[in-house]
CSV table of C-alpha atoms in Angstrom, one decimal:
chain,number,residue,atom,x,y,z
L,1,ARG,CA,-15.8,10.9,3.2
L,2,LYS,CA,-12.9,8.6,2.6
L,3,GLU,CA,-13.5,5.3,0.7
L,4,VAL,CA,-11.8,3.3,3.4
L,5,GLU,CA,-11.8,4.5,7.0
L,6,GLN,CA,-9.9,3.1,10.0
L,7,ASP,CA,-9.3,4.2,13.6
L,8,PRO,CA,-5.7,5.5,13.5
L,9,GLY,CA,-5.0,4.4,17.0
L,10,PRO,CA,-2.5,3.9,18.4
L,11,PHE,CA,-3.6,0.8,20.3
L,12,ASN,CA,-1.3,0.2,23.1
L,13,VAL,CA,-1.7,-3.3,24.5
L,14,PRO,CA,0.4,-5.7,26.7
L,15,GLU,CA,1.8,-8.9,25.4
L,16,GLY,CA,-0.7,-11.6,25.3
L,17,ALA,CA,-3.7,-9.3,24.8
L,18,THR,CA,-6.4,-9.7,22.2
L,19,VAL,CA,-6.9,-6.7,20.1
L,20,ALA,CA,-9.5,-6.0,17.3
L,21,PHE,CA,-9.4,-3.4,14.5
L,22,ASN,CA,-12.3,-2.4,12.4
L,23,CYS,CA,-12.5,-0.8,9.0
L,24,THR,CA,-15.4,0.6,7.0
L,25,TYR,CA,-15.7,1.0,3.3
L,26,SER,CA,-18.0,3.2,1.3
L,27,ASN,CA,-18.3,1.4,-2.1
L,28,SER,CA,-20.9,-1.3,-1.7
L,29,ALA,CA,-19.8,-2.8,-5.0
L,30,SER,CA,-16.2,-3.5,-3.7
L,31,GLN,CA,-15.2,-7.1,-4.4
L,32,SER,CA,-12.2,-8.1,-2.4
L,33,PHE,CA,-10.7,-7.1,0.8
L,34,PHE,CA,-7.3,-7.4,2.5
L,35,TRP,CA,-5.3,-6.6,5.6
L,36,TYR,CA,-1.7,-5.4,5.0
L,37,ARG,CA,0.9,-4.8,7.6
L,38,GLN,CA,3.4,-2.0,7.4
L,39,ASP,CA,6.4,-1.8,9.7
L,40,CYS,CA,7.9,1.6,10.4
L,41,ARG,CA,9.8,2.9,7.4
L,42,LYS,CA,9.1,-0.3,5.4
L,43,GLU,CA,6.8,-1.2,2.5
L,44,PRO,CA,3.3,-2.7,3.1
L,45,LYS,CA,3.1,-6.5,3.0
L,46,LEU,CA,0.0,-8.6,2.6
L,47,LEU,CA,-1.1,-10.1,6.0
L,48,MET,CA,-4.2,-11.9,4.8
L,49,SER,CA,-7.1,-11.7,2.4
L,50,VAL,CA,-10.6,-11.4,3.9
L,51,TYR,CA,-13.2,-13.8,2.7
L,52,SER,CA,-17.0,-13.6,3.1
L,53,SER,CA,-17.0,-16.6,5.3
L,54,GLY,CA,-14.3,-15.2,7.6
L,55,ASN,CA,-10.8,-16.7,7.7
L,56,GLU,CA,-8.2,-17.5,10.3
L,57,ASP,CA,-4.4,-17.7,10.0
L,58,GLY,CA,-2.8,-18.7,13.3
L,59,ARG,CA,-3.4,-15.9,15.8
L,60,PHE,CA,-5.1,-13.7,13.2
L,61,THR,CA,-8.8,-13.8,12.3
L,62,ALA,CA,-10.4,-11.6,9.6
L,63,GLN,CA,-14.1,-11.1,9.1
L,64,LEU,CA,-16.2,-9.3,6.5
L,65,ASN,CA,-19.7,-7.9,6.9
L,66,ARG,CA,-20.9,-6.9,3.5
L,67,ALA,CA,-24.3,-5.7,4.8
L,68,SER,CA,-22.7,-3.2,7.1
L,69,GLN,CA,-19.6,-2.7,4.9
L,70,TYR,CA,-17.0,-3.3,7.5
L,71,ILE,CA,-14.0,-5.5,7.9
L,72,SER,CA,-12.4,-6.6,11.1
L,73,LEU,CA,-9.0,-8.0,12.1
L,74,LEU,CA,-8.6,-9.9,15.4
L,75,ILE,CA,-5.2,-10.6,16.8
L,76,ARG,CA,-5.0,-13.0,19.7
L,77,ASP,CA,-2.1,-13.5,22.1
L,78,SER,CA,-0.3,-10.3,20.9
L,79,LYS,CA,3.5,-10.5,20.5
L,80,LEU,CA,6.0,-7.6,20.6
L,81,SER,CA,6.6,-8.4,16.9
L,82,ASP,CA,3.0,-7.6,16.1
L,83,SER,CA,3.8,-3.9,16.6
L,84,ALA,CA,3.1,-2.2,13.3
L,85,THR,CA,0.5,-0.3,11.3
L,86,TYR,CA,-2.3,-2.5,9.9
L,87,LEU,CA,-3.8,-1.3,6.7
L,88,CYS,CA,-7.3,-2.1,5.5
L,89,VAL,CA,-7.4,-2.5,1.8
L,90,VAL,CA,-10.3,-2.7,-0.6
L,91,ASN,CA,-10.3,-3.7,-4.3
L,92,THR,CA,-12.6,-1.4,-6.2
L,93,ALA,CA,-15.3,-2.9,-8.3
L,94,GLY,CA,-14.6,-3.5,-12.0
L,95,GLY,CA,-11.8,-6.0,-11.7
L,96,TYR,CA,-9.1,-3.4,-12.4
L,97,ASN,CA,-7.2,-4.3,-9.3
L,98,LYS,CA,-7.1,-0.7,-8.1
L,99,LEU,CA,-6.6,-1.1,-4.4
L,100,ILE,CA,-7.8,1.6,-2.0
L,101,PHE,CA,-5.8,1.7,1.2
L,102,GLY,CA,-7.0,2.9,4.5
L,103,ALA,CA,-4.8,5.2,6.5
L,104,GLY,CA,-3.9,2.4,8.9
L,105,THR,CA,-4.3,1.5,12.5
L,106,ARG,CA,-1.1,1.6,14.7
L,107,LEU,CA,-0.6,-1.2,17.1
L,108,ALA,CA,2.1,-1.0,19.8
L,109,VAL,CA,2.5,-4.1,21.9
L,110,HIS,CA,4.5,-3.6,25.1
L,111,PRO,CA,6.1,-6.1,27.6
Q,1,GLU,CA,9.9,-12.4,-1.1
Q,2,ALA,CA,8.6,-10.4,-4.1
Q,3,ASP,CA,11.0,-9.6,-6.9
Q,4,ILE,CA,10.3,-5.9,-7.2
Q,5,TYR,CA,13.1,-3.4,-7.0
Q,6,GLN,CA,13.4,0.3,-6.6
Q,7,THR,CA,16.4,2.6,-7.1
Q,8,PRO,CA,17.6,4.8,-5.6
Q,9,ARG,CA,16.5,3.9,-2.1
Q,10,TYR,CA,17.3,7.4,-0.9
Q,11,LEU,CA,17.8,10.6,-2.8
Q,12,VAL,CA,18.6,14.1,-1.7
Q,13,ILE,CA,18.4,16.6,-4.5
Q,14,GLY,CA,18.2,20.3,-5.1
Q,15,THR,CA,15.1,22.2,-6.3
Q,16,GLY,CA,14.7,22.3,-10.0
Q,17,LYS,CA,16.5,19.1,-10.8
Q,18,LYS,CA,15.0,16.4,-13.0
Q,19,ILE,CA,14.9,13.0,-11.4
Q,20,THR,CA,13.8,9.5,-12.4
Q,21,LEU,CA,12.8,6.9,-9.8
Q,22,GLU,CA,13.3,3.4,-11.2
Q,23,CYS,CA,11.0,0.4,-10.5
Q,24,SER,CA,11.5,-3.0,-11.9
Q,25,GLN,CA,9.9,-6.4,-11.4
Q,26,THR,CA,10.9,-9.8,-12.6
Q,27,MET,CA,7.6,-11.5,-12.1
Q,28,GLY,CA,6.1,-10.7,-15.4
Q,29,HIS,CA,3.2,-8.7,-13.8
Q,30,ASP,CA,1.1,-6.6,-16.1
Q,31,LYS,CA,-0.3,-4.3,-13.5
Q,32,MET,CA,2.0,-1.8,-11.8
Q,33,TYR,CA,1.4,1.1,-9.5
Q,34,TRP,CA,3.1,4.1,-8.0
Q,35,TYR,CA,2.1,5.4,-4.5
Q,36,GLN,CA,3.2,8.4,-2.5
Q,37,GLN,CA,3.3,8.1,1.2
Q,38,ASP,CA,4.3,10.8,3.7
Q,39,PRO,CA,5.5,9.6,7.2
Q,40,GLY,CA,2.7,8.3,9.3
Q,41,MET,CA,0.2,9.0,6.6
Q,42,GLU,CA,-1.8,6.8,4.1
Q,43,LEU,CA,-0.7,5.7,0.7
Q,44,HIS,CA,-2.0,7.7,-2.2
Q,45,LEU,CA,-2.1,6.2,-5.7
Q,46,ILE,CA,-0.5,8.6,-8.2
Q,47,HIS,CA,0.0,6.4,-11.3
Q,48,TYR,CA,-0.9,3.0,-12.6
Q,49,SER,CA,-0.4,0.8,-15.6
Q,50,TYR,CA,-2.2,-2.2,-16.9
Q,51,GLY,CA,0.5,-3.2,-19.4
Q,52,VAL,CA,2.9,-1.9,-21.9
Q,53,ASN,CA,2.0,1.5,-23.3
Q,54,SER,CA,-0.8,1.8,-20.8
Q,55,THR,CA,-0.5,4.5,-18.1
Q,56,GLU,CA,-3.2,6.3,-16.0
Q,57,LYS,CA,-3.2,8.9,-13.4
Q,58,GLY,CA,-4.2,7.9,-9.9
Q,59,ASP,CA,-6.4,9.5,-7.3
Q,60,LEU,CA,-3.8,12.0,-6.0
Q,61,SER,CA,-2.8,14.7,-8.5
Q,62,SER,CA,0.9,14.5,-9.1
Q,63,GLU,CA,3.3,16.5,-11.2
Q,64,SER,CA,5.2,13.4,-12.0
Q,65,THR,CA,5.0,11.3,-15.2
Q,66,VAL,CA,5.4,7.7,-15.9
Q,67,SER,CA,6.1,5.4,-18.8
Q,68,ARG,CA,5.7,1.7,-19.5
Q,69,ILE,CA,7.8,0.7,-22.5
Q,70,ARG,CA,8.6,-2.7,-21.1
Q,71,THR,CA,6.5,-5.0,-18.9
Q,72,GLU,CA,9.2,-5.2,-16.2
Q,73,HIS,CA,10.0,-1.5,-16.0
Q,74,PHE,CA,7.8,1.4,-14.7
Q,75,PRO,CA,9.9,4.5,-14.1
Q,76,LEU,CA,8.5,7.7,-12.5
Q,77,THR,CA,10.0,11.1,-13.6
Q,78,LEU,CA,9.8,14.5,-12.0
Q,79,GLU,CA,10.9,17.2,-14.5
Q,80,SER,CA,11.6,19.8,-11.9
Q,81,ALA,CA,11.8,18.7,-8.3
Q,82,ARG,CA,10.4,20.9,-5.6
Q,83,PRO,CA,10.4,20.7,-1.8
Q,84,SER,CA,6.7,19.7,-1.9
Q,85,HIS,CA,7.8,16.5,-3.7
Q,86,THR,CA,9.6,15.3,-0.6
Q,87,SER,CA,8.0,12.0,0.3
Q,88,GLN,CA,8.3,8.3,0.1
Q,89,TYR,CA,7.5,6.8,-3.3
Q,90,LEU,CA,6.4,3.1,-3.4
Q,91,CYS,CA,6.1,1.0,-6.5
Q,92,ALA,CA,3.9,-2.1,-6.6
Q,93,SER,CA,2.7,-4.8,-9.0
Q,94,ILE,CA,-0.1,-7.3,-9.1
Q,95,GLY,CA,0.1,-10.7,-10.9
Q,96,LEU,CA,-2.6,-13.2,-11.6
Q,97,GLY,CA,-3.9,-13.1,-8.1
Q,98,GLU,CA,-4.8,-9.9,-6.2
Q,99,THR,CA,-1.8,-9.7,-3.9
Q,100,GLN,CA,0.0,-6.4,-4.4
Q,101,TYR,CA,3.7,-6.7,-4.0
Q,102,PHE,CA,5.6,-3.6,-3.0
Q,103,GLY,CA,9.1,-2.5,-3.7
Q,104,PRO,CA,11.2,-1.2,-0.8
Q,105,GLY,CA,10.4,2.4,-1.7
Q,106,THR,CA,12.4,5.5,-2.5
Q,107,ARG,CA,12.7,8.2,0.1
Q,108,LEU,CA,13.1,11.6,-1.7
Q,109,LEU,CA,14.2,14.8,0.0
Q,110,VAL,CA,14.2,17.9,-2.1
Q,111,LEU,CA,16.1,20.8,-0.7
């Protein structure tokens, strides 16, 4: 079983739609969590960290459920520019900053 | 924008050649990482370093080697390139926070 699992998609949605991605992780001792965005043929870039209390950044909302070991990302009012692959990332326990990347969920927003 | 650089950006080389992929960061980060990513696939950690003279192998077995003689420099070497080494290689670093900054990557094609 992979340490971080995501639905690969693709999610094909129209502009303005709300879309949600989920991610599960296997290591219950994992300490910190992130969503990264990766555009085609580009490097991953941090989208947002995920806090236990949940956090919001504009149209993006991230949630963490430690009991069920899953993380979610909600995108409201989707834009064409949101089309990318969204990577769920978990920092392994121990403070060594060894990030485990999920395989990513592809999002395609169409007009 | 993160100050992390990789050269070359693209490399086409014949089987059996020795190659070194360069990675440099000007942020003074101690922790640096090398990932391998095939098109449309997840990132795999192949090497990491927590500081000068520290190197560790990652989760994915790799025939490459790395060195960390200076904080800012983390080169990856393949002694004898093979077609199976064709991939994208991404270098990253982490500073005081947990944000991992990626370089633009090197796309390697071994003929």
